[in-house]
Amino acid sequence: EGWGVAFGTRALLPEADARMAVRAVTRVVGPSGAGKSTLLRSLNRLVDEVPGVRLAGRILLDGEDLRRAAFPAVVLRQRVAMVGQQPVALPMSVFDNVAYGARLAGVRGLTLRSRVTRALEAVRLLDEVRDRLDDDAAGLSGGQLQRLALARCFALDPEVLLLDEPTSALDPIAAAHFERVVGELARERTVVLVTHHLAQATRLAAHVLTLADGRATPGWPREGLAPVARTAREPVHAGEPAGAP
């Protein structure tokens, strides 16, 4: 409600009202500099760490204002988790990477192990790393690292997942795999996605929010902008012929 982000005299995100679809994927679109990534980073208060930033309005989750001082940022980031463009492998084992956030939240013992297992299963990574859980996570491939980062978020059991260009560093096969995982996760939680892959957005997102001209509005910015074809660099799903609409 009336949410806006500014730095000095420059408005990075217009003050606007917007709703995100529950248990579905909302794709955020708009021209470069419209504030798409800023919006994601503001939803879990990462922009709070930027010196000189000014914030306006409220962010509501289940009726709670996430900006109120009594709502600790560490608790918020357990409920609203984020995966960025470049997957981050912490300097520790595969298991400890996935368990990291849950441990900070106080999860221990068999409950922790169960969460890690469920998270790896959810992102379709468990079978690939079952015998490597104690190995350094740096040895995983780019696609595996991105799913590892998603599993680390999933282990927190968040209500909302924020994805900022999550497949930009992946090859088409790994990107298609990641898409399928996100589509499955969105059945049980809210997903907010920023991506420049238009066909990918169409496959994943049932809802669109446009940031442009100082406004946030539902739907595509103008008729004809919605994607109608896949580019040569975009992934093809398994079993789907190349060039399919």
Short mmCIF file of C-alpha atoms in Angstrom, two decimals:
data_model
loop_
_atom_site.label_atom_id
_atom_site.label_comp_id
_atom_site.label_asym_id
_atom_site.label_seq_id
_atom_site.Cartn_x
_atom_site.Cartn_y
_atom_site.Cartn_z
CA GLU A 1 0.00 0.00 0.00
CA GLY A 2 1.58 3.27 -1.14
CA TRP A 3 4.93 1.47 -1.30
CA GLY A 4 7.88 3.45 -2.59
CA VAL A 5 11.69 3.46 -2.43
CA ALA A 6 13.90 6.51 -2.99
CA PHE A 7 17.58 7.27 -2.71
CA GLY A 8 18.31 10.92 -2.15
CA THR A 9 16.10 12.82 -4.59
CA ARG A 10 15.75 9.89 -6.99
CA ALA A 11 12.68 7.63 -6.77
CA LEU A 12 13.84 4.05 -7.41
CA LEU A 13 10.33 2.65 -7.07
CA PRO A 14 7.11 4.64 -7.44
CA GLU A 15 4.72 4.89 -4.53
CA ALA A 16 1.98 2.51 -5.58
CA ASP A 17 -0.50 -0.13 -4.47
CA ALA A 18 0.00 -3.68 -5.74
CA ARG A 19 -1.18 -7.19 -4.91
CA MET A 20 0.69 -10.44 -5.47
CA ALA A 21 -1.29 -13.56 -6.33
CA VAL A 22 -1.35 -16.16 -3.52
CA ARG A 23 -0.01 -19.66 -4.35
CA ALA A 24 0.83 -18.62 -7.90
CA VAL A 25 3.63 -16.96 -9.87
CA THR A 26 3.50 -13.19 -10.45
CA ARG A 27 5.93 -11.90 -13.04
CA VAL A 28 7.16 -8.30 -12.60
CA VAL A 29 7.80 -6.57 -15.95
CA GLY A 30 8.94 -3.12 -17.00
CA PRO A 31 11.76 -1.24 -18.72
CA SER A 32 15.30 -1.13 -17.33
CA GLY A 33 15.46 1.14 -14.31
CA ALA A 34 11.75 0.78 -13.52
CA GLY A 35 12.52 -0.73 -10.11
CA LYS A 36 11.84 -4.45 -10.65
CA SER A 37 14.83 -5.75 -8.67
CA THR A 38 14.39 -2.95 -6.14
CA LEU A 39 10.84 -4.15 -5.56
CA LEU A 40 12.03 -7.68 -4.79
CA ARG A 41 14.76 -6.46 -2.47
CA SER A 42 12.33 -4.21 -0.66
CA LEU A 43 9.84 -7.02 -0.04
CA ASN A 44 12.26 -8.75 2.34
CA ARG A 45 13.89 -5.49 3.45
CA LEU A 46 17.30 -5.97 1.86
CA VAL A 47 17.13 -2.33 0.74
CA ASP A 48 17.06 -1.37 4.41
CA GLU A 49 20.82 -1.95 4.41
CA VAL A 50 21.47 0.74 1.77
CA PRO A 51 22.70 4.04 3.31
CA GLY A 52 20.47 6.99 2.50
CA VAL A 53 17.48 4.97 1.32
CA ARG A 54 14.00 6.39 2.04
CA LEU A 55 10.93 4.18 2.23
CA ALA A 56 7.22 4.95 2.13
CA GLY A 57 4.02 2.97 2.62
CA ARG A 58 3.38 -0.51 3.98
CA ILE A 59 4.10 -4.11 2.95
CA LEU A 60 1.38 -6.45 4.18
CA LEU A 61 1.68 -10.22 4.57
CA ASP A 62 -1.39 -11.92 6.00
CA GLY A 63 -2.48 -8.51 7.26
CA GLU A 64 0.82 -7.82 9.08
CA ASP A 65 2.92 -4.78 8.18
CA LEU A 66 6.39 -6.17 7.55
CA ARG A 67 7.94 -2.74 7.94
CA ARG A 68 6.99 -2.16 11.53
CA ALA A 69 9.95 -1.93 13.88
CA ALA A 70 8.69 -4.81 16.01
CA PHE A 71 8.95 -7.21 13.05
CA PRO A 72 12.62 -8.38 12.99
CA ALA A 73 14.22 -8.58 9.54
CA VAL A 74 15.65 -12.03 10.31
CA VAL A 75 12.12 -13.36 10.95
CA LEU A 76 10.84 -11.68 7.79
CA ARG A 77 13.53 -13.33 5.66
CA GLN A 78 12.44 -16.72 6.93
CA ARG A 79 8.94 -16.00 5.64
CA VAL A 80 9.97 -14.11 2.47
CA ALA A 81 13.05 -15.79 0.95
CA MET A 82 15.01 -14.72 -2.13
CA VAL A 83 17.12 -16.35 -4.86
CA GLY A 84 19.19 -14.03 -7.04
CA GLN A 85 20.84 -14.17 -10.46
CA GLN A 86 24.10 -15.74 -9.34
CA PRO A 87 23.77 -18.86 -7.16
CA VAL A 88 25.73 -18.60 -3.93
CA ALA A 89 27.55 -21.64 -2.58
CA LEU A 90 28.60 -21.06 1.00
CA PRO A 91 32.08 -22.44 1.85
CA MET A 92 30.72 -25.61 3.42
CA SER A 93 29.17 -28.96 2.53
CA VAL A 94 26.07 -29.48 0.41
CA PHE A 95 24.09 -30.48 3.49
CA ASP A 96 25.25 -27.47 5.52
CA ASN A 97 24.43 -25.12 2.64
CA VAL A 98 20.81 -26.23 2.63
CA ALA A 99 20.62 -26.34 6.44
CA TYR A 100 22.22 -22.91 6.97
CA GLY A 101 19.11 -20.73 7.21
CA ALA A 102 17.08 -23.33 9.08
CA ARG A 103 19.87 -23.65 11.67
CA LEU A 104 19.84 -19.87 12.18
CA ALA A 105 16.09 -20.17 12.76
CA GLY A 106 16.75 -22.67 15.57
CA VAL A 107 15.95 -25.92 13.78
CA ARG A 108 18.08 -28.82 15.03
CA GLY A 109 18.51 -32.61 15.02
CA LEU A 110 16.20 -34.94 13.13
CA THR A 111 13.88 -32.07 12.27
CA LEU A 112 16.74 -30.28 10.52
CA ARG A 113 17.78 -33.40 8.61
CA SER A 114 14.18 -33.97 7.54
CA ARG A 115 13.88 -30.38 6.30
CA VAL A 116 17.08 -30.64 4.29
CA THR A 117 15.93 -33.91 2.71
CA ARG A 118 12.50 -32.49 1.84
CA ALA A 119 14.07 -29.34 0.40
CA LEU A 120 16.46 -31.29 -1.83
CA GLU A 121 13.60 -33.51 -2.99
CA ALA A 122 11.42 -30.48 -3.72
CA VAL A 123 14.01 -28.97 -6.07
CA ARG A 124 14.78 -32.37 -7.67
CA LEU A 125 18.36 -32.38 -6.43
CA LEU A 126 18.42 -35.16 -3.82
CA ASP A 127 19.09 -38.02 -6.24
CA GLU A 128 21.99 -36.08 -7.76
CA VAL A 129 23.75 -35.32 -4.46
CA ARG A 130 22.61 -38.16 -2.19
CA ASP A 131 26.16 -39.52 -1.97
CA ARG A 132 27.78 -36.06 -1.88
CA LEU A 133 25.99 -34.38 1.02
CA ASP A 134 29.25 -34.06 2.96
CA ASP A 135 31.22 -32.79 -0.05
CA ASP A 136 32.04 -29.13 -0.67
CA ALA A 137 29.11 -27.50 -2.48
CA ALA A 138 31.56 -25.63 -4.75
CA GLY A 139 31.90 -28.83 -6.78
CA LEU A 140 28.29 -28.65 -8.05
CA SER A 141 27.37 -27.47 -11.54
CA GLY A 142 25.75 -24.08 -12.19
CA GLY A 143 22.28 -25.58 -12.51
CA GLN A 144 22.76 -27.64 -9.36
CA LEU A 145 23.99 -24.57 -7.45
CA GLN A 146 20.89 -22.60 -8.44
CA ARG A 147 18.65 -25.40 -7.21
CA LEU A 148 20.81 -25.64 -4.08
CA ALA A 149 20.12 -21.94 -3.40
CA LEU A 150 16.42 -22.60 -3.90
CA ALA A 151 16.59 -25.59 -1.54
CA ARG A 152 18.26 -23.40 1.11
CA CYS A 153 15.23 -21.10 0.90
CA PHE A 154 12.77 -23.99 0.82
CA ALA A 155 14.26 -25.46 4.02
CA LEU A 156 12.98 -22.34 5.80
CA ASP A 157 9.44 -23.21 4.65
CA PRO A 158 8.83 -19.63 3.44
CA GLU A 159 5.41 -18.27 2.52
CA VAL A 160 6.85 -16.20 -0.34
CA LEU A 161 9.71 -16.87 -2.80
CA LEU A 162 11.36 -13.95 -4.59
CA LEU A 163 13.25 -14.88 -7.77
CA ASP A 164 15.43 -12.27 -9.48
CA GLU A 165 16.53 -13.49 -12.96
CA PRO A 166 17.06 -16.97 -11.49
CA THR A 167 18.01 -18.68 -14.78
CA SER A 168 20.15 -15.93 -16.34
CA ALA A 169 23.39 -17.84 -15.67
CA LEU A 170 22.05 -21.29 -16.61
CA ASP A 171 22.19 -23.25 -19.86
CA PRO A 172 18.83 -24.03 -21.55
CA ILE A 173 18.53 -27.56 -20.12
CA ALA A 174 19.29 -26.42 -16.55
CA ALA A 175 16.93 -23.46 -16.99
CA ALA A 176 14.09 -25.73 -18.14
CA HIS A 177 14.69 -27.99 -15.13
CA PHE A 178 14.62 -24.99 -12.80
CA GLU A 179 11.37 -23.77 -14.39
CA ARG A 180 9.63 -27.07 -13.69
CA VAL A 181 10.75 -26.96 -10.06
CA VAL A 182 9.46 -23.40 -9.60
CA GLY A 183 6.13 -24.31 -11.19
CA GLU A 184 5.71 -27.16 -8.71
CA LEU A 185 6.69 -25.03 -5.70
CA ALA A 186 4.21 -22.32 -6.69
CA ARG A 187 1.32 -24.70 -6.04
CA GLU A 188 1.88 -24.21 -2.30
CA ARG A 189 3.43 -20.75 -1.98
CA THR A 190 3.50 -17.29 -3.50
CA VAL A 191 6.27 -16.68 -6.06
CA VAL A 192 7.33 -13.26 -7.39
CA LEU A 193 9.54 -13.50 -10.48
CA VAL A 194 11.68 -11.00 -12.38
CA THR A 195 12.94 -12.36 -15.71
CA HIS A 196 13.71 -11.00 -19.16
CA HIS A 197 12.87 -14.34 -20.79
CA LEU A 198 9.38 -13.55 -22.08
CA ALA A 199 8.45 -17.11 -23.07
CA GLN A 200 9.67 -18.36 -19.70
CA ALA A 201 7.49 -15.82 -17.96
CA THR A 202 4.47 -16.94 -19.98
CA ARG A 203 5.06 -20.58 -19.05
CA LEU A 204 5.50 -19.83 -15.35
CA ALA A 205 3.47 -16.74 -14.49
CA ALA A 206 -0.32 -16.66 -14.39
CA HIS A 207 -0.22 -13.03 -13.24
CA VAL A 208 1.75 -9.97 -14.40
CA LEU A 209 2.58 -6.73 -12.61
CA THR A 210 3.97 -3.88 -14.73
CA LEU A 211 6.22 -1.14 -13.37
CA ALA A 212 6.35 1.79 -15.79
CA ASP A 213 5.84 5.57 -15.93
CA GLY A 214 5.87 5.84 -12.15
CA ARG A 215 2.99 3.38 -11.73
CA ALA A 216 2.47 -0.27 -10.81
CA THR A 217 -0.42 -1.81 -12.70
CA PRO A 218 -1.66 -5.39 -13.20
CA GLY A 219 -1.26 -6.92 -16.67
CA TRP A 220 1.08 -6.31 -19.58
CA PRO A 221 2.01 -2.67 -20.28
CA ARG A 222 0.39 -2.55 -23.72
CA GLU A 223 -1.30 -4.79 -26.23
CA GLY A 224 1.13 -6.84 -28.25
CA LEU A 225 3.94 -6.92 -25.68
CA ALA A 226 3.00 -10.32 -24.29
CA PRO A 227 5.36 -12.97 -25.70
CA VAL A 228 4.15 -15.03 -28.62
CA ALA A 229 7.30 -16.97 -29.53
CA ARG A 230 10.37 -18.44 -27.91
CA THR A 231 13.78 -17.04 -28.82
CA ALA A 232 16.57 -19.37 -29.88
CA ARG A 233 18.29 -19.02 -26.50
CA GLU A 234 15.26 -19.91 -24.39
CA PRO A 235 14.84 -23.45 -23.03
CA VAL A 236 12.66 -26.12 -24.56
CA HIS A 237 10.80 -28.40 -22.15
CA ALA A 238 11.45 -32.11 -22.36
CA GLY A 239 9.04 -33.69 -24.82
CA GLU A 240 8.20 -30.32 -26.44
CA PRO A 241 9.33 -29.80 -30.03
CA ALA A 242 11.73 -26.94 -30.70
CA GLY A 243 9.95 -23.92 -32.13
CA ALA A 244 6.64 -24.79 -30.46
CA PRO A 245 4.57 -21.71 -29.58
#
